[in-house]
Amino acid sequence: MTVSDTAVTIDPAVQQFLGEPRNMLIDGKWVEAASGKTFPVYNPATGQIMAQVAEGDQEDIHRAVSAARRAFDGGPWRKMIPSERGRLIHRLGDLIEAHREEFAQLESLDNGKPLTVARVADIPLAADLFHYMSGWATKIEGNTIPLSAGTYFAYTLREPIGVVGQIIPWNFPLLMAAWKLGPALAAGCTIVLKPAEQTPLSALRLGELISEAGFPDGVVNIVPGYGETAGAALAAHDGVDKVAFTGSTEVGKLIVQAAAGNLKKVSLELGGKSPNIVLSDMDLDVAIQGASFAIFFNHGQCCSAGSRLYVEKKAFDRVVAGVAEQAKKIKVGSGFEPSTQMGPLVSDEQLRRVTGYLESGISSGARPLSGGHRHGEQGYFVEPTVLVDVRQEMNVVQEEIFGPVVTAMPFTDLDEILPVANDTVYGLAAGIWTRDISKAHQLAAHVRAGTVWINCYNVFDAALPFGGYKQSGWGREMGHEVLEHYTEVKSVCIGL
Ligand code: ADP
């Protein structure tokens, strides 16, 4: 294991976890890949290998789906009363809290994010998601329906949708696993989870806690592997009733095609290019802080990142200068350094992607007020970047960069900004900064996005639905809305 020279002592449990190859969880057992293959997991701060993980492929997915099917069709899970199901889910949340430091370290090493951020954001939010969803296990209800057709008694049941395939990304590895597993478990489904190949470690550790919490064998199966192999096999498998995916819009479209074979249900949480709109009446210091947080949190590797900053003309110079100043002050370094505010991007591929956007944007006339380049020569670091002199049709304004890069443009009034704000294929989130309540509500009503943050940004809560309009996805995560994606409605009609 190579984790660079770090200022924080690595938890012995983490040392041990990284020290031996990690297997996959199928039917309650930790097994090697059918092929015997493993793949390397890199430390993004150094670019060096820090763990080996079993490489799942079609055969492993098939075994996992078969185990999930057996667990769904028979066995203790289907017979379990809802309150017991809820208790198990709650216990899983408790176990995450009990292992908070261990998870925070795994997440920081694997993803690159600052340990300080993983401690206060990723891990507590993951625990909270399970605690919140545990309460829903006992509250999934149908209705009684008055019929006009005659003398009948009719009601609906909400039943678990069945075997669910879940494919998650690398930006918040444990939290994304929680967003997916929590509602599926509350609904009574069984699951095959495929973590991202860049960041499989925390999901595998979570698998151990799932067994410890007492979930029956086969209810949660975890198969690490690459997207084109394990992920594609899961999305296409005929034994899967529903696939839930979080990742890029491009792969989301492949998931839809793969799902067509057996018409499995699909929910998708995809990319974004979210507008963040600052009106000049706002306390501009607050807006500057907010706009910086909106793009630089998690190194811009958030599907909801406020990556298009629009500022009312008279406040433009001050706000963009302020955000650029914030960007220059951000301490970039290894996530394990206590003073680090921004870690490396997750992978060499992401580094090349983000610096490629910087080069093409700058060569098309964009001007960096801060950053614009790779940071250092080792690891996958990028300078926090503010680009001005951009035009709406440029790639850097239209496409999701998924890095710490914000474009900034001025506007004159609401009539001008509304069509511009909606002018991308995405519709995930939007930010509005104003003290004018009327303008705030007008903008919120007209922006085509699944989440609108007013005078705040990147606020996530297990109770608040999250998901996209347009090409940002299908369906919602979290809140009670997500349960609809893990249940089927059955109408029962009795002639009286
Ligand atoms: P990013 O581009 O941000 O890495 P992706 O959308 O490629 O995000 O990846 C998100 C998840 O989708 C990962 O778990 C990845 O392995 C998986 N994935 C990638 N390609 C496919 C595919 N063709 N079919 C199914 N899953 C895939």
Short mmCIF file of C-alpha atoms and ligand atoms in Angstrom, two decimals:
data_model
loop_
_atom_site.label_atom_id
_atom_site.label_comp_id
_atom_site.label_asym_id
_atom_site.label_seq_id
_atom_site.Cartn_x
_atom_site.Cartn_y
_atom_site.Cartn_z
CA MET A 1 0.00 0.00 0.00
CA THR A 2 1.22 3.47 -0.82
CA VAL A 3 -0.61 6.34 0.76
CA SER A 4 2.10 9.00 0.54
CA ASP A 5 3.54 10.81 3.50
CA THR A 6 0.53 11.77 5.49
CA ALA A 7 0.12 13.88 8.54
CA VAL A 8 -2.71 11.72 9.86
CA THR A 9 -2.07 8.26 11.30
CA ILE A 10 -3.89 5.65 9.28
CA ASP A 11 -6.47 3.74 11.29
CA PRO A 12 -5.20 0.16 11.86
CA ALA A 13 -8.54 -1.18 10.55
CA VAL A 14 -7.94 0.72 7.29
CA GLN A 15 -4.35 -0.57 7.07
CA GLN A 16 -5.62 -4.10 7.46
CA PHE A 17 -8.44 -3.59 4.97
CA LEU A 18 -6.05 -2.34 2.30
CA GLY A 19 -3.44 -4.96 3.09
CA GLU A 20 -5.13 -7.92 1.40
CA PRO A 21 -7.10 -8.32 -1.84
CA ARG A 22 -10.80 -7.59 -1.31
CA ASN A 23 -13.35 -10.10 -2.56
CA MET A 24 -16.95 -9.60 -3.65
CA LEU A 25 -20.08 -10.26 -1.59
CA ILE A 26 -22.41 -12.86 -3.12
CA ASP A 27 -25.07 -14.70 -1.12
CA GLY A 28 -23.54 -13.62 2.19
CA LYS A 29 -20.08 -14.94 1.33
CA TRP A 30 -16.91 -13.11 0.32
CA VAL A 31 -15.74 -14.79 -2.86
CA GLU A 32 -13.11 -14.27 -5.54
CA ALA A 33 -14.12 -13.39 -9.10
CA ALA A 34 -15.09 -16.42 -11.19
CA SER A 35 -12.16 -15.51 -13.45
CA GLY A 36 -9.81 -15.18 -10.48
CA LYS A 37 -8.91 -11.70 -11.73
CA THR A 38 -8.36 -8.62 -9.59
CA PHE A 39 -8.01 -4.96 -10.52
CA PRO A 40 -5.90 -2.22 -8.92
CA VAL A 41 -7.29 0.69 -6.92
CA TYR A 42 -5.20 3.86 -7.08
CA ASN A 43 -4.49 6.57 -4.53
CA PRO A 44 -5.34 9.71 -6.52
CA ALA A 45 -2.99 11.87 -4.45
CA THR A 46 0.01 9.85 -5.66
CA GLY A 47 -1.21 7.86 -8.65
CA GLN A 48 0.07 4.69 -7.00
CA ILE A 49 -1.72 1.40 -6.39
CA MET A 50 -3.04 1.01 -2.85
CA ALA A 51 -5.31 -2.06 -3.03
CA GLN A 52 -6.40 -4.97 -5.20
CA VAL A 53 -10.06 -5.85 -5.64
CA ALA A 54 -11.80 -8.86 -7.20
CA GLU A 55 -12.81 -8.00 -10.76
CA GLY A 56 -16.44 -8.95 -11.29
CA ASP A 57 -17.69 -9.75 -14.77
CA GLN A 58 -20.73 -11.32 -16.44
CA GLU A 59 -20.47 -14.64 -14.57
CA ASP A 60 -20.17 -12.95 -11.17
CA ILE A 61 -23.11 -10.68 -11.96
CA HIS A 62 -25.12 -13.76 -12.91
CA ARG A 63 -24.26 -15.47 -9.62
CA ALA A 64 -25.14 -12.34 -7.66
CA VAL A 65 -28.45 -11.86 -9.48
CA SER A 66 -29.31 -15.52 -8.85
CA ALA A 67 -28.56 -15.07 -5.14
CA ALA A 68 -30.68 -11.91 -5.01
CA ARG A 69 -33.50 -13.75 -6.80
CA ARG A 70 -33.44 -16.63 -4.29
CA ALA A 71 -33.43 -14.12 -1.42
CA PHE A 72 -36.37 -12.29 -2.96
CA ASP A 73 -38.49 -15.31 -3.91
CA GLY A 74 -38.13 -17.18 -0.64
CA GLY A 75 -36.30 -17.10 2.63
CA PRO A 76 -36.38 -14.87 5.67
CA TRP A 77 -36.27 -11.45 3.95
CA ARG A 78 -39.70 -11.70 2.34
CA LYS A 79 -41.24 -13.03 5.54
CA MET A 80 -39.65 -10.40 7.74
CA ILE A 81 -42.11 -7.99 9.34
CA PRO A 82 -41.61 -4.34 8.29
CA SER A 83 -40.51 -3.18 11.74
CA GLU A 84 -37.73 -5.78 11.80
CA ARG A 85 -36.64 -4.67 8.33
CA GLY A 86 -36.58 -1.10 9.61
CA ARG A 87 -34.54 -2.15 12.65
CA LEU A 88 -31.88 -3.75 10.45
CA ILE A 89 -31.62 -0.65 8.28
CA HIS A 90 -31.34 1.52 11.38
CA ARG A 91 -28.64 -0.74 12.78
CA LEU A 92 -26.67 -0.34 9.57
CA GLY A 93 -26.80 3.45 10.04
CA ASP A 94 -25.56 2.97 13.62
CA LEU A 95 -22.70 0.77 12.44
CA ILE A 96 -21.59 3.41 9.93
CA GLU A 97 -21.54 5.98 12.72
CA ALA A 98 -19.54 3.61 14.92
CA HIS A 99 -16.96 3.24 12.11
CA ARG A 100 -17.01 6.87 11.06
CA GLU A 101 -13.27 7.52 11.17
CA GLU A 102 -12.46 4.29 9.36
CA PHE A 103 -14.94 5.10 6.58
CA ALA A 104 -13.74 8.71 6.35
CA GLN A 105 -10.15 7.51 5.87
CA LEU A 106 -11.09 4.89 3.29
CA GLU A 107 -13.11 7.47 1.38
CA SER A 108 -10.35 10.07 1.47
CA LEU A 109 -7.68 7.60 0.33
CA ASP A 110 -9.83 6.11 -2.40
CA ASN A 111 -11.51 9.23 -3.79
CA GLY A 112 -8.96 11.89 -2.84
CA LYS A 113 -11.38 14.15 -0.96
CA PRO A 114 -10.19 15.87 2.20
CA LEU A 115 -10.52 13.65 5.24
CA THR A 116 -12.04 16.61 7.08
CA VAL A 117 -14.86 16.74 4.47
CA ALA A 118 -15.49 12.97 4.51
CA ARG A 119 -15.78 13.13 8.31
CA VAL A 120 -18.43 15.86 8.38
CA ALA A 121 -20.28 15.28 5.09
CA ASP A 122 -20.04 11.88 3.35
CA ILE A 123 -20.10 9.58 6.36
CA PRO A 124 -22.73 11.28 8.58
CA LEU A 125 -25.01 11.82 5.56
CA ALA A 126 -24.72 8.12 4.67
CA ALA A 127 -25.61 7.08 8.22
CA ASP A 128 -28.46 9.58 8.26
CA LEU A 129 -29.86 8.22 5.00
CA PHE A 130 -30.18 4.73 6.50
CA HIS A 131 -31.73 6.12 9.68
CA TYR A 132 -34.26 8.13 7.67
CA MET A 133 -35.12 5.21 5.35
CA SER A 134 -35.46 2.79 8.27
CA GLY A 135 -38.61 4.69 9.26
CA TRP A 136 -40.17 4.19 5.84
CA ALA A 137 -40.07 0.37 6.12
CA THR A 138 -43.25 0.50 8.23
CA LYS A 139 -44.98 3.23 6.21
CA ILE A 140 -45.25 1.89 2.68
CA GLU A 141 -49.00 1.81 2.22
CA GLY A 142 -51.65 1.33 -0.41
CA ASN A 143 -55.06 3.00 -0.61
CA THR A 144 -58.69 2.01 -0.57
CA ILE A 145 -60.35 3.12 -3.79
CA PRO A 146 -64.05 3.95 -4.17
CA LEU A 147 -65.15 2.41 -7.50
CA SER A 148 -67.93 3.74 -9.76
CA ALA A 149 -68.01 0.43 -11.67
CA GLY A 150 -70.44 -1.22 -9.21
CA THR A 151 -70.44 -2.88 -5.79
CA TYR A 152 -66.85 -3.73 -5.33
CA PHE A 153 -64.29 -3.26 -2.61
CA ALA A 154 -60.94 -2.23 -4.06
CA TYR A 155 -57.59 -1.44 -2.62
CA THR A 156 -53.98 -1.09 -3.72
CA LEU A 157 -50.87 -2.73 -2.33
CA ARG A 158 -47.37 -1.38 -2.72
CA GLU A 159 -45.03 -4.31 -3.15
CA PRO A 160 -41.25 -4.42 -3.53
CA ILE A 161 -40.29 -4.27 -7.18
CA GLY A 162 -38.01 -7.33 -6.90
CA VAL A 163 -34.33 -7.77 -7.72
CA VAL A 164 -32.67 -4.42 -8.20
CA GLY A 165 -29.36 -3.69 -9.95
CA GLN A 166 -27.66 -0.55 -8.67
CA ILE A 167 -24.71 1.10 -10.40
CA ILE A 168 -23.02 3.99 -8.62
CA PRO A 169 -20.30 6.57 -9.31
CA TRP A 170 -17.07 7.51 -7.58
CA ASN A 171 -17.68 11.08 -6.39
CA PHE A 172 -19.37 10.19 -3.06
CA PRO A 173 -18.77 6.43 -2.96
CA LEU A 174 -20.35 5.54 0.40
CA LEU A 175 -23.09 8.15 0.22
CA MET A 176 -24.14 7.03 -3.27
CA ALA A 177 -24.29 3.43 -2.00
CA ALA A 178 -26.52 4.64 0.85
CA TRP A 179 -28.82 6.64 -1.48
CA LYS A 180 -29.36 3.49 -3.49
CA LEU A 181 -29.44 0.76 -0.82
CA GLY A 182 -31.53 2.60 1.80
CA PRO A 183 -34.82 2.93 -0.11
CA ALA A 184 -34.45 -0.46 -1.86
CA LEU A 185 -34.07 -2.15 1.53
CA ALA A 186 -36.92 -0.15 3.07
CA ALA A 187 -39.17 -1.33 0.22
CA GLY A 188 -38.09 -4.96 0.74
CA CYS A 189 -36.15 -5.46 -2.51
CA THR A 190 -33.01 -7.52 -2.93
CA ILE A 191 -29.99 -5.94 -4.52
CA VAL A 192 -26.88 -6.34 -6.64
CA LEU A 193 -24.73 -3.25 -6.16
CA LYS A 194 -21.84 -2.39 -8.48
CA PRO A 195 -19.58 0.32 -7.08
CA ALA A 196 -17.44 2.45 -9.40
CA GLU A 197 -14.16 0.83 -10.41
CA GLN A 198 -12.25 3.93 -9.22
CA THR A 199 -13.67 3.74 -5.67
CA PRO A 200 -14.92 0.30 -4.62
CA LEU A 201 -13.46 0.22 -1.10
CA SER A 202 -16.07 1.83 1.15
CA ALA A 203 -18.91 -0.17 -0.45
CA LEU A 204 -16.99 -3.37 0.22
CA ARG A 205 -16.45 -2.37 3.85
CA LEU A 206 -20.16 -1.50 4.02
CA GLY A 207 -20.88 -5.05 2.82
CA GLU A 208 -19.16 -6.41 5.92
CA LEU A 209 -21.34 -4.20 8.11
CA ILE A 210 -24.47 -5.32 6.21
CA SER A 211 -23.69 -8.89 7.27
CA GLU A 212 -22.88 -7.72 10.82
CA ALA A 213 -26.19 -5.85 11.03
CA GLY A 214 -27.98 -9.15 10.39
CA PHE A 215 -29.41 -8.82 6.86
CA PRO A 216 -30.12 -12.31 5.48
CA ASP A 217 -27.72 -13.76 2.91
CA GLY A 218 -28.35 -12.65 -0.66
CA VAL A 219 -30.35 -9.52 0.22
CA VAL A 220 -27.38 -7.28 -0.66
CA ASN A 221 -24.73 -8.54 -3.08
CA ILE A 222 -21.79 -6.34 -4.00
CA VAL A 223 -19.86 -6.96 -7.22
CA PRO A 224 -16.98 -4.57 -7.97
CA GLY A 225 -15.79 -4.37 -11.55
CA TYR A 226 -15.61 -2.20 -14.63
CA GLY A 227 -18.59 -0.44 -16.17
CA GLU A 228 -18.29 -1.91 -19.66
CA THR A 229 -18.20 -5.47 -18.26
CA ALA A 230 -19.83 -5.89 -14.82
CA GLY A 231 -21.99 -2.76 -15.11
CA ALA A 232 -23.22 -3.57 -18.60
CA ALA A 233 -23.97 -7.19 -17.59
CA LEU A 234 -26.03 -5.99 -14.63
CA ALA A 235 -27.99 -3.45 -16.67
CA ALA A 236 -28.79 -6.09 -19.30
CA HIS A 237 -29.51 -9.09 -17.03
CA ASP A 238 -32.96 -10.60 -17.58
CA GLY A 239 -33.21 -11.60 -13.93
CA VAL A 240 -33.10 -7.97 -12.78
CA ASP A 241 -36.47 -6.22 -12.34
CA LYS A 242 -35.13 -2.70 -12.05
CA VAL A 243 -31.87 -0.88 -12.55
CA ALA A 244 -30.98 2.31 -10.70
CA PHE A 245 -28.01 4.23 -12.02
CA THR A 246 -26.09 7.33 -11.01
CA GLY A 247 -23.40 8.59 -13.37
CA SER A 248 -22.87 10.37 -16.65
CA THR A 249 -25.70 11.13 -19.07
CA GLU A 250 -23.75 9.29 -21.77
CA VAL A 251 -23.70 6.03 -19.78
CA GLY A 252 -27.29 6.63 -18.64
CA LYS A 253 -28.37 6.31 -22.27
CA LEU A 254 -26.49 2.99 -22.53
CA ILE A 255 -28.29 1.78 -19.40
CA VAL A 256 -31.65 2.54 -20.99
CA GLN A 257 -30.69 0.57 -24.10
CA ALA A 258 -29.39 -2.37 -22.05
CA ALA A 259 -32.58 -2.37 -19.96
CA ALA A 260 -34.78 -2.67 -23.05
CA GLY A 261 -34.14 -6.44 -23.36
CA ASN A 262 -36.53 -7.35 -20.53
CA LEU A 263 -38.03 -3.87 -20.12
CA LYS A 264 -36.77 -3.65 -16.58
CA LYS A 265 -37.72 -0.42 -14.83
CA VAL A 266 -35.04 2.27 -14.89
CA SER A 267 -34.22 5.25 -12.69
CA LEU A 268 -31.33 7.55 -13.55
CA GLU A 269 -29.54 10.35 -11.74
CA LEU A 270 -27.28 11.87 -14.37
CA GLY A 271 -25.12 14.84 -15.19
CA GLY A 272 -25.69 18.54 -14.73
CA LYS A 273 -24.50 21.96 -15.79
CA SER A 274 -26.27 23.93 -13.16
CA PRO A 275 -26.80 27.70 -13.41
CA ASN A 276 -25.98 29.72 -10.31
CA ILE A 277 -27.62 33.15 -10.62
CA VAL A 278 -26.52 36.14 -8.56
CA LEU A 279 -28.70 39.28 -8.47
CA SER A 280 -27.07 42.58 -7.56
CA ASP A 281 -29.34 43.22 -4.55
CA MET A 282 -27.73 40.28 -2.73
CA ASP A 283 -25.15 40.65 0.03
CA LEU A 284 -22.30 40.07 -2.41
CA ASP A 285 -19.88 38.67 0.16
CA VAL A 286 -22.40 35.95 0.91
CA ALA A 287 -22.96 35.34 -2.82
CA ILE A 288 -19.19 35.08 -3.42
CA GLN A 289 -18.81 32.50 -0.67
CA GLY A 290 -21.86 30.65 -1.95
CA ALA A 291 -20.75 30.65 -5.58
CA SER A 292 -17.31 29.35 -4.58
CA PHE A 293 -18.78 26.57 -2.48
CA ALA A 294 -21.23 25.72 -5.28
CA ILE A 295 -18.42 24.91 -7.71
CA PHE A 296 -15.42 23.99 -5.58
CA PHE A 297 -17.08 21.64 -3.08
CA ASN A 298 -15.81 18.09 -3.73
CA HIS A 299 -13.44 19.60 -6.37
CA GLY A 300 -16.40 20.29 -8.64
CA GLN A 301 -17.03 16.55 -8.84
CA CYS A 302 -20.71 16.96 -7.98
CA CYS A 303 -23.45 16.37 -10.54
CA SER A 304 -25.15 19.40 -8.99
CA ALA A 305 -22.06 21.68 -9.13
CA GLY A 306 -22.91 25.33 -9.78
CA SER A 307 -20.68 25.36 -12.85
CA ARG A 308 -22.34 28.21 -14.78
CA LEU A 309 -22.20 31.42 -12.79
CA TYR A 310 -24.44 34.24 -14.06
CA VAL A 311 -24.12 37.59 -12.31
CA GLU A 312 -26.22 40.71 -12.83
CA LYS A 313 -24.07 43.17 -14.78
CA LYS A 314 -23.53 45.79 -12.10
CA ALA A 315 -22.22 43.19 -9.63
CA PHE A 316 -20.32 41.08 -12.16
CA ASP A 317 -16.77 42.40 -11.73
CA ARG A 318 -16.92 42.34 -7.97
CA VAL A 319 -18.43 38.84 -7.75
CA VAL A 320 -16.13 37.15 -10.27
CA ALA A 321 -13.07 38.83 -8.74
CA GLY A 322 -14.26 37.61 -5.33
CA VAL A 323 -14.76 34.02 -6.51
CA ALA A 324 -11.35 34.06 -8.23
CA GLU A 325 -9.77 35.34 -5.03
CA GLN A 326 -11.43 32.50 -3.09
CA ALA A 327 -10.19 30.04 -5.72
CA LYS A 328 -6.59 31.25 -5.35
CA LYS A 329 -6.78 30.83 -1.57
CA ILE A 330 -7.95 27.21 -1.69
CA LYS A 331 -5.26 24.92 -0.32
CA VAL A 332 -4.84 22.08 -2.82
CA GLY A 333 -3.14 18.91 -1.59
CA SER A 334 -3.47 15.35 -0.35
CA GLY A 335 -6.82 14.70 1.32
CA PHE A 336 -4.94 13.40 4.33
CA GLU A 337 -3.23 16.74 5.05
CA PRO A 338 -5.32 18.44 7.76
CA SER A 339 -4.97 21.85 6.06
CA THR A 340 -6.08 20.61 2.61
CA GLN A 341 -9.28 22.17 1.27
CA MET A 342 -9.24 20.54 -2.15
CA GLY A 343 -7.78 17.13 -2.96
CA PRO A 344 -6.90 15.54 -6.31
CA LEU A 345 -9.43 14.56 -8.96
CA VAL A 346 -10.31 10.91 -8.74
CA SER A 347 -8.30 9.53 -11.66
CA ASP A 348 -5.85 10.15 -14.43
CA GLU A 349 -8.78 9.94 -16.86
CA GLN A 350 -10.60 12.75 -15.04
CA LEU A 351 -7.42 14.81 -14.90
CA ARG A 352 -7.06 14.52 -18.67
CA ARG A 353 -10.73 15.27 -19.21
CA VAL A 354 -10.76 18.41 -17.06
CA THR A 355 -7.45 19.79 -18.36
CA GLY A 356 -8.67 19.04 -21.89
CA TYR A 357 -11.70 21.28 -21.26
CA LEU A 358 -9.42 23.98 -19.84
CA GLU A 359 -7.20 23.90 -22.92
CA SER A 360 -10.08 23.94 -25.40
CA GLY A 361 -11.93 26.69 -23.49
CA ILE A 362 -8.87 28.90 -23.24
CA SER A 363 -7.94 28.36 -26.89
CA SER A 364 -11.50 29.42 -27.84
CA GLY A 365 -11.09 32.72 -26.00
CA ALA A 366 -12.03 31.99 -22.38
CA ARG A 367 -9.82 33.87 -19.90
CA PRO A 368 -8.91 32.32 -16.55
CA LEU A 369 -9.16 34.78 -13.66
CA SER A 370 -7.73 32.04 -11.49
CA GLY A 371 -6.24 28.62 -12.24
CA GLY A 372 -6.53 27.17 -15.72
CA HIS A 373 -4.01 24.35 -15.39
CA ARG A 374 -2.99 21.17 -13.71
CA HIS A 375 -1.62 21.68 -10.18
CA GLY A 376 1.79 20.05 -9.54
CA GLU A 377 3.20 17.07 -11.37
CA GLN A 378 2.30 14.14 -9.17
CA GLY A 379 -1.27 13.00 -8.48
CA TYR A 380 -4.37 14.25 -10.28
CA PHE A 381 -4.61 17.84 -9.01
CA VAL A 382 -6.21 20.73 -10.91
CA GLU A 383 -6.17 24.42 -10.03
CA PRO A 384 -9.53 25.86 -8.97
CA THR A 385 -10.50 27.83 -12.06
CA VAL A 386 -12.77 30.78 -12.89
CA LEU A 387 -13.26 31.39 -16.63
CA VAL A 388 -14.60 34.70 -17.96
CA ASP A 389 -15.01 36.01 -21.54
CA VAL A 390 -17.02 32.88 -22.32
CA ARG A 391 -19.95 32.57 -24.70
CA GLN A 392 -23.06 30.50 -24.11
CA GLU A 393 -22.37 28.18 -27.05
CA MET A 394 -18.85 27.22 -25.91
CA ASN A 395 -18.20 23.62 -24.82
CA VAL A 396 -17.05 24.79 -21.38
CA VAL A 397 -20.47 26.41 -20.86
CA GLN A 398 -22.59 23.62 -22.34
CA GLU A 399 -20.87 20.42 -21.22
CA GLU A 400 -20.36 18.89 -17.81
CA ILE A 401 -16.67 19.24 -16.90
CA PHE A 402 -16.90 17.52 -13.49
CA GLY A 403 -13.96 19.42 -12.07
CA PRO A 404 -13.23 22.70 -10.22
CA VAL A 405 -14.02 24.91 -13.20
CA VAL A 406 -16.71 27.60 -13.27
CA THR A 407 -17.64 29.81 -16.22
CA ALA A 408 -18.94 33.29 -15.43
CA MET A 409 -21.17 35.52 -17.59
CA PRO A 410 -23.03 38.80 -16.94
CA PHE A 411 -26.76 39.43 -17.57
CA THR A 412 -29.03 42.48 -17.40
CA ASP A 413 -32.46 41.29 -16.22
CA LEU A 414 -34.67 38.28 -15.50
CA ASP A 415 -36.05 38.19 -19.04
CA GLU A 416 -32.54 37.77 -20.35
CA ILE A 417 -31.29 35.24 -17.81
CA LEU A 418 -34.20 32.78 -17.78
CA PRO A 419 -33.78 31.31 -21.26
CA VAL A 420 -30.00 31.34 -20.84
CA ALA A 421 -30.21 29.53 -17.49
CA ASN A 422 -32.28 26.79 -19.12
CA ASP A 423 -30.11 26.60 -22.22
CA THR A 424 -28.30 23.27 -21.77
CA VAL A 425 -29.49 19.68 -22.15
CA TYR A 426 -29.34 19.30 -18.36
CA GLY A 427 -31.80 20.17 -15.61
CA LEU A 428 -30.44 18.93 -12.32
CA ALA A 429 -30.04 21.94 -10.03
CA ALA A 430 -29.91 25.72 -9.92
CA GLY A 431 -28.83 28.37 -7.45
CA ILE A 432 -30.36 31.83 -6.92
CA TRP A 433 -28.85 34.57 -4.75
CA THR A 434 -31.13 37.52 -4.02
CA ARG A 435 -32.90 39.33 -1.20
CA ASP A 436 -35.87 40.08 -3.48
CA ILE A 437 -38.47 37.46 -2.58
CA SER A 438 -40.51 38.12 -5.70
CA LYS A 439 -37.58 37.63 -8.09
CA ALA A 440 -36.46 34.56 -6.14
CA HIS A 441 -39.82 32.87 -6.62
CA GLN A 442 -40.15 33.92 -10.25
CA LEU A 443 -36.77 32.43 -11.04
CA ALA A 444 -37.42 29.28 -8.99
CA ALA A 445 -40.67 28.70 -10.87
CA HIS A 446 -39.14 29.09 -14.31
CA VAL A 447 -35.86 27.27 -13.94
CA ARG A 448 -36.18 23.75 -15.32
CA ALA A 449 -34.25 21.86 -12.65
CA GLY A 450 -35.03 19.20 -10.06
CA THR A 451 -33.58 21.23 -7.19
CA VAL A 452 -33.45 25.00 -6.73
CA TRP A 453 -31.33 26.39 -3.92
CA ILE A 454 -32.09 29.98 -2.93
CA ASN A 455 -29.37 31.72 -0.91
CA CYS A 456 -27.71 28.38 -0.25
CA TYR A 457 -26.15 25.63 -2.37
CA ASN A 458 -25.39 21.88 -2.24
CA VAL A 459 -27.79 21.32 0.65
CA PHE A 460 -28.66 17.62 0.75
CA ASP A 461 -30.99 15.92 3.17
CA ALA A 462 -32.35 12.37 3.24
CA ALA A 463 -35.87 13.84 3.32
CA LEU A 464 -35.47 16.13 0.30
CA PRO A 465 -36.01 14.57 -3.15
CA PHE A 466 -33.16 15.01 -5.61
CA GLY A 467 -33.07 14.28 -9.33
CA GLY A 468 -33.19 15.76 -12.76
CA TYR A 469 -35.35 17.32 -15.43
CA LYS A 470 -34.40 16.82 -19.09
CA GLN A 471 -31.22 14.80 -19.66
CA SER A 472 -30.31 14.93 -15.98
CA GLY A 473 -32.33 11.82 -15.32
CA TRP A 474 -35.47 9.88 -14.59
CA GLY A 475 -36.99 9.74 -11.13
CA ARG A 476 -35.84 11.03 -7.77
CA GLU A 477 -33.46 9.94 -5.04
CA MET A 478 -34.32 10.34 -1.35
CA GLY A 479 -37.46 11.64 0.32
CA HIS A 480 -40.52 9.39 0.11
CA GLU A 481 -40.61 9.93 -3.67
CA VAL A 482 -37.75 7.48 -4.17
CA LEU A 483 -39.82 4.63 -2.74
CA GLU A 484 -42.04 4.78 -5.81
CA HIS A 485 -39.07 3.61 -7.86
CA TYR A 486 -38.62 0.51 -5.70
CA THR A 487 -42.26 -0.55 -5.47
CA GLU A 488 -44.98 -1.84 -7.80
CA VAL A 489 -48.64 -0.98 -7.26
CA LYS A 490 -51.05 -3.90 -7.23
CA SER A 491 -54.80 -3.22 -7.50
CA VAL A 492 -57.02 -5.75 -5.76
CA CYS A 493 -60.73 -5.72 -6.56
CA ILE A 494 -63.34 -7.80 -4.70
CA GLY A 495 -66.92 -8.30 -5.95
CA LEU A 496 -69.24 -7.85 -3.01
P1 ADP B 1 -17.93 8.92 -14.92
O1 ADP B 1 -17.92 9.27 -16.39
O2 ADP B 1 -18.18 10.06 -14.04
O3 ADP B 1 -16.80 8.03 -14.49
P2 ADP B 1 -19.71 6.86 -15.49
O4 ADP B 1 -21.09 7.19 -15.90
O5 ADP B 1 -18.74 6.41 -16.52
O6 ADP B 1 -19.20 8.08 -14.70
O7 ADP B 1 -19.70 5.77 -14.37
C1 ADP B 1 -20.67 5.65 -13.35
C2 ADP B 1 -20.87 4.18 -13.07
O8 ADP B 1 -21.33 3.56 -14.27
C3 ADP B 1 -19.63 3.41 -12.67
O9 ADP B 1 -19.99 2.44 -11.69
C4 ADP B 1 -19.22 2.74 -13.96
O10 ADP B 1 -18.48 1.54 -13.75
C5 ADP B 1 -20.56 2.42 -14.56
N1 ADP B 1 -20.56 2.23 -16.02
C6 ADP B 1 -19.74 2.79 -16.94
N2 ADP B 1 -20.03 2.35 -18.17
C7 ADP B 1 -21.07 1.49 -18.05
C8 ADP B 1 -21.86 0.71 -18.96
N3 ADP B 1 -21.62 0.73 -20.27
N4 ADP B 1 -22.86 -0.03 -18.46
C9 ADP B 1 -23.13 -0.05 -17.14
N5 ADP B 1 -22.43 0.66 -16.23
C10 ADP B 1 -21.42 1.42 -16.67
#
